[in-house]
Short mmCIF file of C-alpha atoms and ligand atoms in Angstrom, two decimals:
data_model
loop_
_atom_site.label_atom_id
_atom_site.label_comp_id
_atom_site.label_asym_id
_atom_site.label_seq_id
_atom_site.Cartn_x
_atom_site.Cartn_y
_atom_site.Cartn_z
CA MET A 102 -9.40 1.26 25.10
CA THR A 103 -6.28 0.27 26.97
CA ASN A 104 -3.17 2.38 26.94
CA THR A 105 -1.48 -0.31 24.87
CA SER A 106 -3.92 -0.02 21.99
CA GLU A 107 -3.82 3.76 22.02
CA GLN A 108 -0.06 3.48 21.69
CA LEU A 109 -0.39 1.10 18.74
CA LEU A 110 -1.55 3.71 16.27
CA ASP A 111 -1.78 7.48 16.13
CA ILE A 112 -5.49 7.38 15.31
CA GLU A 113 -6.00 11.13 15.34
CA LYS A 114 -3.26 11.54 12.74
CA ILE A 115 -4.51 8.61 10.68
CA ARG A 116 -8.08 9.94 10.61
CA LYS A 117 -6.82 13.23 9.18
CA ASP A 118 -5.69 11.25 6.12
CA PHE A 119 -9.30 10.24 5.33
CA PRO A 120 -11.39 13.27 4.24
CA ILE A 121 -14.63 11.27 4.06
CA LEU A 122 -14.50 10.37 7.76
CA HIS A 123 -15.20 14.02 8.58
CA ARG A 124 -18.49 14.33 6.72
CA GLU A 125 -21.99 13.99 8.09
CA ILE A 126 -24.67 11.52 7.01
CA ASN A 127 -28.29 12.36 7.76
CA GLY A 128 -27.12 15.24 9.95
CA LYS A 129 -24.91 13.00 12.12
CA PRO A 130 -21.14 12.39 12.04
CA LEU A 131 -20.45 9.45 9.74
CA VAL A 132 -19.54 6.24 11.54
CA TYR A 133 -18.29 4.01 8.76
CA PHE A 134 -18.53 0.34 9.75
CA ASP A 135 -18.90 -1.15 6.27
CA ASN A 136 -15.20 -1.66 5.67
CA ALA A 137 -15.61 -5.27 4.54
CA ALA A 138 -17.64 -3.99 1.57
CA THR A 139 -15.07 -1.34 0.70
CA SER A 140 -12.48 0.57 2.68
CA GLN A 141 -12.15 4.34 2.66
CA THR A 142 -9.44 6.09 0.69
CA PRO A 143 -6.66 8.16 2.27
CA LYS A 144 -5.57 11.49 0.81
CA GLN A 145 -2.22 9.95 -0.22
CA VAL A 146 -4.06 7.57 -2.59
CA ILE A 147 -6.50 10.24 -3.83
CA ASP A 148 -3.52 12.55 -4.50
CA CYS A 149 -1.80 9.77 -6.42
CA ILE A 150 -4.82 9.48 -8.76
CA VAL A 151 -5.01 13.25 -9.24
CA ASP A 152 -1.26 13.41 -9.88
CA TYR A 153 -1.55 10.68 -12.49
CA TYR A 154 -4.16 12.61 -14.49
CA GLU A 155 -2.39 15.93 -13.97
CA THR A 156 1.12 14.81 -14.85
CA LYS A 157 1.36 11.27 -16.28
CA ASN A 158 -1.77 10.35 -18.24
CA ALA A 159 -0.93 8.33 -21.36
CA ASN A 160 -1.58 4.83 -22.61
CA ILE A 161 0.99 2.31 -21.47
CA HIS A 162 3.25 -0.32 -23.05
CA ARG A 163 2.83 1.14 -26.50
CA GLY A 164 4.07 4.69 -27.04
CA VAL A 165 7.57 5.70 -28.05
CA HIS A 166 6.81 9.11 -26.59
CA SER A 167 8.11 10.05 -23.17
CA LEU A 168 4.76 10.49 -21.45
CA SER A 169 3.76 6.93 -22.36
CA GLN A 170 7.06 5.73 -20.94
CA ILE A 171 6.49 7.69 -17.71
CA ALA A 172 3.01 6.15 -17.31
CA THR A 173 4.35 2.67 -18.13
CA ASP A 174 7.15 3.02 -15.59
CA ALA A 175 4.70 4.13 -12.89
CA TYR A 176 2.33 1.23 -13.67
CA GLU A 177 5.13 -1.34 -13.64
CA ALA A 178 6.53 0.17 -10.43
CA ALA A 179 3.11 -0.44 -8.87
CA ARG A 180 3.16 -4.07 -10.03
CA GLU A 181 6.55 -4.42 -8.36
CA LYS A 182 5.10 -2.96 -5.11
CA VAL A 183 2.30 -5.53 -5.24
CA ARG A 184 4.87 -8.30 -5.86
CA ALA A 185 7.01 -7.17 -2.94
CA HIS A 186 4.01 -6.82 -0.62
CA PHE A 187 2.79 -10.37 -1.25
CA ASN A 188 6.34 -11.69 -1.66
CA ALA A 189 5.80 -13.28 -5.07
CA GLU A 190 9.01 -14.53 -6.67
CA HIS A 191 8.49 -12.69 -9.99
CA SER A 192 6.59 -9.52 -10.88
CA HIS A 193 5.20 -11.28 -13.98
CA GLU A 194 3.34 -13.60 -11.60
CA ILE A 195 1.23 -10.56 -10.62
CA ILE A 196 -1.65 -10.07 -13.06
CA LEU A 197 -3.35 -6.72 -12.54
CA THR A 198 -7.08 -7.33 -12.91
CA SER A 199 -10.22 -5.35 -12.13
CA GLY A 200 -10.49 -7.13 -8.75
CA THR A 201 -11.12 -10.44 -7.05
CA THR A 202 -14.17 -11.34 -9.14
CA HIS A 203 -12.21 -10.82 -12.35
CA SER A 204 -9.22 -12.75 -10.98
CA ILE A 205 -11.31 -15.79 -10.03
CA ASN A 206 -13.17 -15.81 -13.34
CA LEU A 207 -9.85 -15.66 -15.19
CA VAL A 208 -8.67 -18.85 -13.49
CA ALA A 209 -12.06 -20.60 -13.76
CA ASN A 210 -12.24 -19.81 -17.46
CA GLY A 211 -8.72 -21.17 -17.96
CA TYR A 212 -9.52 -24.52 -16.39
CA ALA A 213 -12.44 -25.08 -18.78
CA SER A 214 -9.99 -26.54 -21.29
CA ILE A 215 -8.07 -28.51 -18.65
CA LEU A 216 -10.62 -30.28 -16.40
CA LYS A 217 -12.15 -33.65 -17.32
CA PRO A 218 -15.61 -34.99 -16.39
CA GLU A 219 -14.12 -37.33 -13.74
CA ASP A 220 -12.37 -34.42 -11.96
CA GLU A 221 -13.60 -32.96 -8.70
CA ILE A 222 -13.26 -29.49 -7.24
CA LEU A 223 -13.75 -28.47 -3.63
CA VAL A 224 -15.13 -25.18 -2.44
CA SER A 225 -15.76 -24.15 1.16
CA ALA A 226 -19.20 -23.60 2.66
CA MET A 227 -18.33 -20.03 3.62
CA GLU A 228 -17.47 -18.51 0.25
CA HIS A 229 -18.57 -15.24 -1.30
CA HIS A 230 -20.68 -15.86 -4.41
CA SER A 231 -17.74 -14.80 -6.56
CA ASN A 232 -15.85 -17.87 -5.30
CA ILE A 233 -18.81 -20.20 -5.97
CA VAL A 234 -20.54 -19.21 -9.20
CA PRO A 235 -17.46 -19.24 -11.51
CA TRP A 236 -16.73 -22.84 -10.37
CA GLN A 237 -20.32 -23.89 -10.97
CA ILE A 238 -20.03 -22.50 -14.49
CA LEU A 239 -16.72 -24.38 -14.86
CA CYS A 240 -18.41 -27.63 -13.76
CA GLN A 241 -21.24 -27.07 -16.25
CA LYS A 242 -18.69 -26.61 -19.03
CA THR A 243 -16.49 -29.59 -18.15
CA GLY A 244 -18.75 -32.11 -16.38
CA ALA A 245 -16.50 -31.96 -13.29
CA THR A 246 -18.12 -32.30 -9.84
CA LEU A 247 -18.29 -29.50 -7.25
CA LYS A 248 -18.10 -30.65 -3.62
CA VAL A 249 -18.44 -28.52 -0.50
CA ILE A 250 -16.17 -28.44 2.57
CA PRO A 251 -18.73 -27.97 5.37
CA MET A 252 -18.57 -25.50 8.25
CA SER A 253 -19.49 -25.85 11.90
CA HIS A 254 -22.05 -23.83 13.81
CA LYS A 255 -19.11 -21.92 15.31
CA GLY A 256 -18.35 -20.66 11.80
CA GLU A 257 -15.18 -22.69 11.22
CA LEU A 258 -14.36 -25.12 8.43
CA GLU A 259 -14.63 -28.81 9.28
CA MET A 260 -11.08 -29.86 8.54
CA GLU A 261 -11.59 -33.58 9.24
CA THR A 262 -14.40 -33.70 6.66
CA TYR A 263 -12.14 -31.82 4.24
CA LYS A 264 -9.48 -34.54 4.65
CA GLY A 265 -12.15 -37.14 3.88
CA LEU A 266 -13.46 -35.31 0.81
CA ILE A 267 -10.14 -34.76 -0.91
CA ASN A 268 -8.81 -37.55 -3.14
CA GLU A 269 -6.71 -38.09 -6.26
CA ASN A 270 -9.60 -36.88 -8.46
CA THR A 271 -9.55 -33.49 -6.69
CA LYS A 272 -7.91 -31.02 -9.06
CA LEU A 273 -8.73 -27.69 -7.46
CA VAL A 274 -9.60 -26.33 -4.00
CA PHE A 275 -11.10 -22.87 -3.41
CA VAL A 276 -11.26 -21.25 0.00
CA ASN A 277 -11.30 -17.69 1.21
CA HIS A 278 -8.50 -16.65 3.53
CA VAL A 279 -11.08 -14.72 5.57
CA SER A 280 -14.87 -15.05 5.35
CA ASN A 281 -16.60 -11.79 4.44
CA ALA A 282 -19.82 -12.66 6.28
CA LEU A 283 -18.27 -14.03 9.49
CA GLY A 284 -14.68 -12.81 9.57
CA THR A 285 -13.31 -16.34 10.20
CA ILE A 286 -9.61 -16.66 9.44
CA ASN A 287 -9.31 -20.03 7.72
CA PRO A 288 -6.30 -22.34 8.26
CA ILE A 289 -5.13 -21.89 4.68
CA LYS A 290 -1.59 -23.19 5.16
CA GLU A 291 -2.97 -26.53 6.32
CA ILE A 292 -5.63 -26.51 3.58
CA ILE A 293 -2.92 -25.95 0.95
CA GLU A 294 -0.65 -28.69 2.34
CA ILE A 295 -3.48 -31.24 2.36
CA ALA A 296 -4.44 -30.32 -1.22
CA HIS A 297 -0.86 -30.53 -2.44
CA ASP A 298 -0.53 -34.03 -0.95
CA VAL A 299 -2.99 -35.26 -3.62
CA GLY A 300 -1.65 -32.94 -6.34
CA ALA A 301 -4.61 -30.52 -6.24
CA LYS A 302 -4.04 -26.79 -6.84
CA VAL A 303 -5.41 -24.18 -4.46
CA LEU A 304 -6.88 -20.74 -5.10
CA ILE A 305 -7.18 -18.57 -2.00
CA ASP A 306 -9.58 -15.64 -2.19
CA GLY A 307 -7.73 -12.96 -0.25
CA ALA A 308 -10.32 -10.20 -0.70
CA GLN A 309 -11.08 -10.02 3.03
CA SER A 310 -7.68 -10.93 4.42
CA ALA A 311 -5.63 -8.33 2.56
CA PRO A 312 -6.81 -5.37 4.71
CA HIS A 313 -5.76 -7.17 7.90
CA ILE A 314 -3.12 -9.80 7.17
CA LYS A 315 0.00 -9.52 5.03
CA ALA A 316 0.04 -12.79 3.09
CA ASP A 317 3.33 -14.27 1.89
CA VAL A 318 2.44 -16.31 -1.18
CA GLN A 319 5.77 -18.16 -1.24
CA ALA A 320 5.67 -19.10 2.44
CA LEU A 321 2.08 -20.28 1.98
CA ASP A 322 3.06 -22.14 -1.21
CA VAL A 323 -0.32 -21.05 -2.56
CA ASP A 324 -1.03 -21.63 -6.26
CA TYR A 325 -3.34 -18.65 -6.88
CA TYR A 326 -4.18 -15.72 -4.58
CA THR A 327 -6.65 -12.93 -5.35
CA VAL A 328 -7.09 -9.41 -3.96
CA SER A 329 -9.24 -6.30 -4.60
CA ALA A 330 -7.48 -2.96 -4.08
CA HIS A 331 -10.64 -1.20 -2.91
CA LYS A 332 -10.65 -3.21 0.31
CA ILE A 333 -7.11 -2.09 1.18
CA CYS A 334 -7.50 1.68 0.90
CA GLY A 335 -7.05 1.59 -2.88
CA PRO A 336 -9.47 2.51 -5.65
CA THR A 337 -12.28 0.36 -7.06
CA GLY A 338 -11.86 -1.47 -10.35
CA VAL A 339 -8.36 -2.84 -9.77
CA GLY A 340 -6.91 -5.87 -8.04
CA MET A 341 -4.54 -8.73 -8.55
CA LEU A 342 -4.31 -12.35 -9.41
CA TYR A 343 -1.12 -13.95 -8.16
CA GLY A 344 -0.32 -17.27 -9.76
CA LYS A 345 2.77 -19.46 -9.82
CA GLU A 346 4.56 -18.90 -13.11
CA ASP A 347 4.06 -22.43 -14.52
CA LEU A 348 0.39 -22.48 -13.51
CA LEU A 349 -0.30 -19.13 -15.20
CA ASN A 350 1.61 -20.24 -18.30
CA MET A 351 -0.56 -23.36 -18.44
CA LEU A 352 -3.81 -21.36 -18.59
CA PRO A 353 -5.13 -20.02 -21.92
CA PRO A 354 -5.79 -16.26 -22.17
CA TYR A 355 -9.05 -15.00 -20.67
CA GLN A 356 -9.72 -12.15 -23.09
CA GLY A 357 -8.29 -11.49 -26.53
CA GLY A 358 -7.30 -8.02 -27.68
CA GLY A 359 -4.56 -5.46 -27.76
CA GLU A 360 -1.42 -5.82 -25.67
CA MET A 361 -1.86 -9.55 -24.98
CA ILE A 362 -0.38 -10.73 -28.27
CA ALA A 363 3.08 -11.46 -29.66
CA GLU A 364 1.97 -11.55 -33.31
CA VAL A 365 -1.38 -11.47 -35.09
CA THR A 366 -2.24 -12.65 -38.58
CA PHE A 367 -5.65 -13.77 -39.80
CA GLU A 368 -4.34 -17.34 -39.83
CA LYS A 369 -2.83 -17.43 -36.34
CA THR A 370 -2.14 -15.35 -33.26
CA THR A 371 0.63 -16.00 -30.78
CA TYR A 372 0.31 -14.61 -27.29
CA ALA A 373 2.51 -12.35 -25.23
CA GLY A 374 4.27 -13.75 -22.19
CA LEU A 375 3.24 -13.14 -18.58
CA PRO A 376 1.76 -10.93 -17.31
CA HIS A 377 0.57 -9.34 -20.57
CA LYS A 378 -1.13 -12.51 -21.84
CA PHE A 379 -3.85 -11.88 -19.24
CA GLU A 380 -4.02 -8.09 -19.53
CA ALA A 381 -5.85 -7.44 -22.79
CA GLY A 382 -6.83 -3.86 -23.59
CA THR A 383 -6.08 -0.59 -21.82
CA PRO A 384 -6.04 -1.32 -18.10
CA ASN A 385 -7.09 0.84 -15.17
CA ILE A 386 -3.77 2.69 -15.26
CA SER A 387 -4.40 5.27 -12.55
CA GLY A 388 -6.03 2.56 -10.43
CA GLY A 389 -3.01 0.27 -10.75
CA ILE A 390 -0.64 3.04 -9.74
CA ALA A 391 -2.91 3.99 -6.83
CA PHE A 392 -3.04 0.31 -5.75
CA GLY A 393 0.72 0.62 -5.22
CA ALA A 394 0.21 3.87 -3.27
CA ALA A 395 -2.41 2.17 -1.08
CA LEU A 396 0.01 -0.62 -0.19
CA ASP A 397 2.67 1.99 0.62
CA TYR A 398 0.17 3.72 2.89
CA MET A 399 -0.90 0.55 4.71
CA ASN A 400 2.73 -0.56 5.11
CA SER A 401 3.70 2.83 6.52
CA ILE A 402 1.23 2.15 9.33
CA GLY A 403 2.26 -1.50 9.59
CA PHE A 404 0.15 -4.64 9.47
CA ASP A 405 1.15 -5.86 12.94
CA ALA A 406 -0.05 -2.60 14.50
CA ILE A 407 -3.21 -2.64 12.36
CA ALA A 408 -4.07 -6.21 13.40
CA ALA A 409 -3.41 -5.55 17.10
CA TYR A 410 -5.47 -2.35 17.13
CA GLU A 411 -8.36 -3.89 15.21
CA MET A 412 -8.38 -6.82 17.64
CA GLU A 413 -8.81 -4.36 20.51
CA LEU A 414 -11.73 -2.74 18.68
CA LEU A 415 -13.31 -6.12 17.93
CA LYS A 416 -13.02 -7.38 21.50
CA TYR A 417 -14.48 -4.17 22.88
CA ALA A 418 -17.35 -4.12 20.37
CA THR A 419 -18.08 -7.82 20.98
CA SER A 420 -18.33 -7.39 24.74
CA GLU A 421 -20.52 -4.27 24.41
CA LEU A 422 -22.79 -5.94 21.86
CA GLN A 423 -23.18 -9.04 24.02
CA LYS A 424 -24.63 -6.84 26.78
CA ILE A 425 -27.67 -6.10 24.58
CA GLU A 426 -30.44 -8.58 25.27
CA GLY A 427 -31.55 -10.75 22.33
CA VAL A 428 -28.31 -10.39 20.36
CA THR A 429 -26.87 -13.42 18.51
CA ILE A 430 -23.37 -13.04 17.09
CA TYR A 431 -22.55 -15.43 14.24
CA GLY A 432 -19.07 -16.82 13.86
CA THR A 433 -16.11 -17.66 15.94
CA SER A 434 -14.51 -15.81 18.88
CA PRO A 435 -12.52 -12.59 18.24
CA GLU A 436 -9.15 -14.39 18.43
CA HIS A 437 -9.96 -16.44 15.33
CA LYS A 438 -11.37 -13.76 13.10
CA THR A 439 -10.79 -10.32 11.63
CA ALA A 440 -12.71 -7.25 12.78
CA VAL A 441 -16.18 -8.35 11.67
CA LEU A 442 -19.30 -8.55 13.83
CA SER A 443 -22.16 -10.34 12.10
CA PHE A 444 -25.25 -10.41 14.29
CA ASN A 445 -29.01 -10.32 14.68
CA ILE A 446 -31.36 -9.07 17.37
CA GLU A 447 -34.22 -11.37 18.27
CA ASN A 448 -37.51 -10.60 16.47
CA LEU A 449 -35.93 -7.86 14.36
CA HIS A 450 -35.10 -7.93 10.67
CA PRO A 451 -31.49 -6.93 9.88
CA TYR A 452 -32.69 -4.56 7.17
CA ASP A 453 -34.80 -2.57 9.67
CA ILE A 454 -31.86 -2.27 12.06
CA GLY A 455 -29.55 -1.15 9.23
CA THR A 456 -32.04 1.45 8.03
CA LEU A 457 -32.42 3.00 11.49
CA LEU A 458 -28.67 2.97 12.09
CA ASP A 459 -28.21 4.81 8.79
CA LYS A 460 -30.61 7.51 9.98
CA MET A 461 -28.22 7.95 12.91
CA GLY A 462 -25.18 8.26 10.62
CA ILE A 463 -23.93 4.70 11.08
CA ALA A 464 -23.09 2.68 7.96
CA VAL A 465 -23.29 -1.11 8.31
CA ARG A 466 -24.16 -3.75 5.75
CA THR A 467 -27.28 -5.85 6.13
CA GLY A 468 -28.47 -8.93 4.26
CA HIS A 469 -26.77 -12.08 3.01
CA HIS A 470 -23.46 -10.36 2.14
CA CYS A 471 -23.24 -12.30 -1.16
CA ALA A 472 -22.79 -15.46 0.91
CA GLN A 473 -26.27 -16.98 0.78
CA PRO A 474 -25.15 -20.53 1.68
CA ILE A 475 -23.97 -19.23 5.10
CA MET A 476 -27.38 -17.68 5.75
CA GLU A 477 -29.07 -20.90 4.70
CA PHE A 478 -26.77 -22.81 7.09
CA TYR A 479 -27.88 -20.66 10.03
CA LYS A 480 -31.49 -20.55 8.73
CA ILE A 481 -31.61 -16.76 8.83
CA PRO A 482 -32.53 -14.19 6.18
CA GLY A 483 -29.32 -12.27 6.76
CA THR A 484 -27.34 -10.46 9.41
CA VAL A 485 -26.28 -6.97 10.38
CA ARG A 486 -22.56 -6.74 9.68
CA ALA A 487 -20.37 -4.15 11.36
CA SER A 488 -16.83 -4.35 10.00
CA PHE A 489 -14.02 -2.25 11.42
CA ALA A 490 -10.85 -0.77 10.02
CA PHE A 491 -7.73 0.69 11.62
CA TYR A 492 -9.16 4.22 11.32
CA ASN A 493 -12.22 3.42 13.43
CA THR A 494 -12.33 4.28 17.13
CA LYS A 495 -13.75 3.10 20.43
CA GLU A 496 -15.87 6.28 20.50
CA GLU A 497 -17.47 5.21 17.22
CA ILE A 498 -18.25 1.81 18.72
CA ASP A 499 -19.91 3.58 21.66
CA ALA A 500 -22.01 5.63 19.21
CA PHE A 501 -22.92 2.43 17.35
CA ILE A 502 -24.00 0.62 20.54
CA THR A 503 -26.07 3.61 21.67
CA ALA A 504 -27.72 3.82 18.24
CA LEU A 505 -28.38 0.09 18.24
CA LYS A 506 -30.13 0.26 21.60
CA LYS A 507 -32.20 3.17 20.31
CA ALA A 508 -33.11 1.27 17.12
CA LYS A 509 -34.10 -1.74 19.17
CA SER A 510 -36.37 0.28 21.40
CA MET A 511 -37.98 1.96 18.37
CA LEU A 512 -38.62 -1.34 16.59
CA LEU A 513 -39.81 -3.55 19.44
N1 LIG B 610 -14.46 -12.53 -2.16
C1 LIG B 610 -14.73 -12.08 -0.93
C2 LIG B 610 -14.35 -12.89 0.26
C3 LIG B 610 -15.36 -10.83 -0.79
O1 LIG B 610 -15.63 -10.38 0.43
C4 LIG B 610 -15.70 -10.07 -1.94
C5 LIG B 610 -16.45 -8.78 -1.84
C6 LIG B 610 -15.37 -10.59 -3.19
C7 LIG B 610 -14.75 -11.82 -3.26
C8 LIG B 610 -15.63 -9.85 -4.45
O2 LIG B 610 -14.77 -8.76 -4.52
P1 LIG B 610 -14.88 -7.69 -5.72
O3 LIG B 610 -13.95 -6.61 -5.33
O4 LIG B 610 -14.49 -8.40 -6.96
O5 LIG B 610 -16.32 -7.26 -5.75
N2 LIG B 610 -17.18 -8.63 -0.66
C9 LIG B 610 -18.11 -7.70 -0.38
C10 LIG B 610 -18.77 -7.66 0.87
O6 LIG B 610 -18.58 -8.42 1.80
N3 LIG B 610 -19.63 -6.63 0.85
O7 LIG B 610 -19.57 -6.02 -0.35
C11 LIG B 610 -18.62 -6.68 -1.12
#
């Protein structure tokens, strides 16, 4: 590591915030390189959850009693933190969901009553299954056509083909900000502008970008943006759907139930306004509050410093990995992606490599990463994916490379 990168973050101090990083796995110090699946949770966020149950636990938006008001205020303060972080204009444009999958399904379900059989929707070739399957279901319901924006061998979207595919029948475009399997950072601003030129709306899946890039939904002029808190140091089971006010108002509710209504009779129900229309039932209250704490934590470190430090890690890991004979790295060069290394070693199955690495305390993901079309594109069964976070270190990368060499020699 260069002096510059060491100066970027106080890694020793940061690592003290994450109790899990100090445990052993299979008798070896844990090296956690599966951050794209879920990030680890700092003490500040864990404490926030404990504090909620110790001092604030009550159902929200319904009690006249003080405790319910305290819990409601904390939950709504978290929504405001999410709004401020992503720079939405209004806090009611932030729907707190159970995560990205829920957010995407909410929008897809809403368009079932809007799309017509002659409509077309575009999805990129490098999506997670949760940004493919809901749109396929939508097409089955409406008769609309799903078209695919192809990717190049380098792992980048083919923008010229995209421009050729989009037309006045295109109603919706779905692209991830960052690919989970490759790490590619997609040119979403350009994608949004091109879609808006024909009047299409754009949903950006921000599940993989949120840990690395602070998105400004107004500057992007994005129509819908989705995030899962568990990938940004928050808890599982909570996330957000951002939508422009008029576009959220246009969609019918996703689920019916308590808290999403204005008035109910057996003849007719009228719905609550945003955001409550889309938040039926008791939500993940502690999770929502902790989502806010996670954003506070990440912002206290700073996204510019996080991105710069992770880039140093990625460049170092890439150059060390390339020194191992028989390695193929999938995806674009470090400058155009987040800290993800998706690779294979000639004549070895990714699963075998992952299993041996685990025996040496190193956690990576292996397989298709819920992005089977990418694997089909490269004609491979899957990859080994090492994904880094700001609390990882160069020493951990050294341990990973040593373990990888050992695994290779054991398997070949
Ligand atoms: N979209 C992308 C780009 C993702 O990476 C994931 C999860 C999802 C959507 C779904 O998020 P969820 O929180 O609703 O489950 N990605 C991964 C992964 O790469 N490994 O495990 C989960």
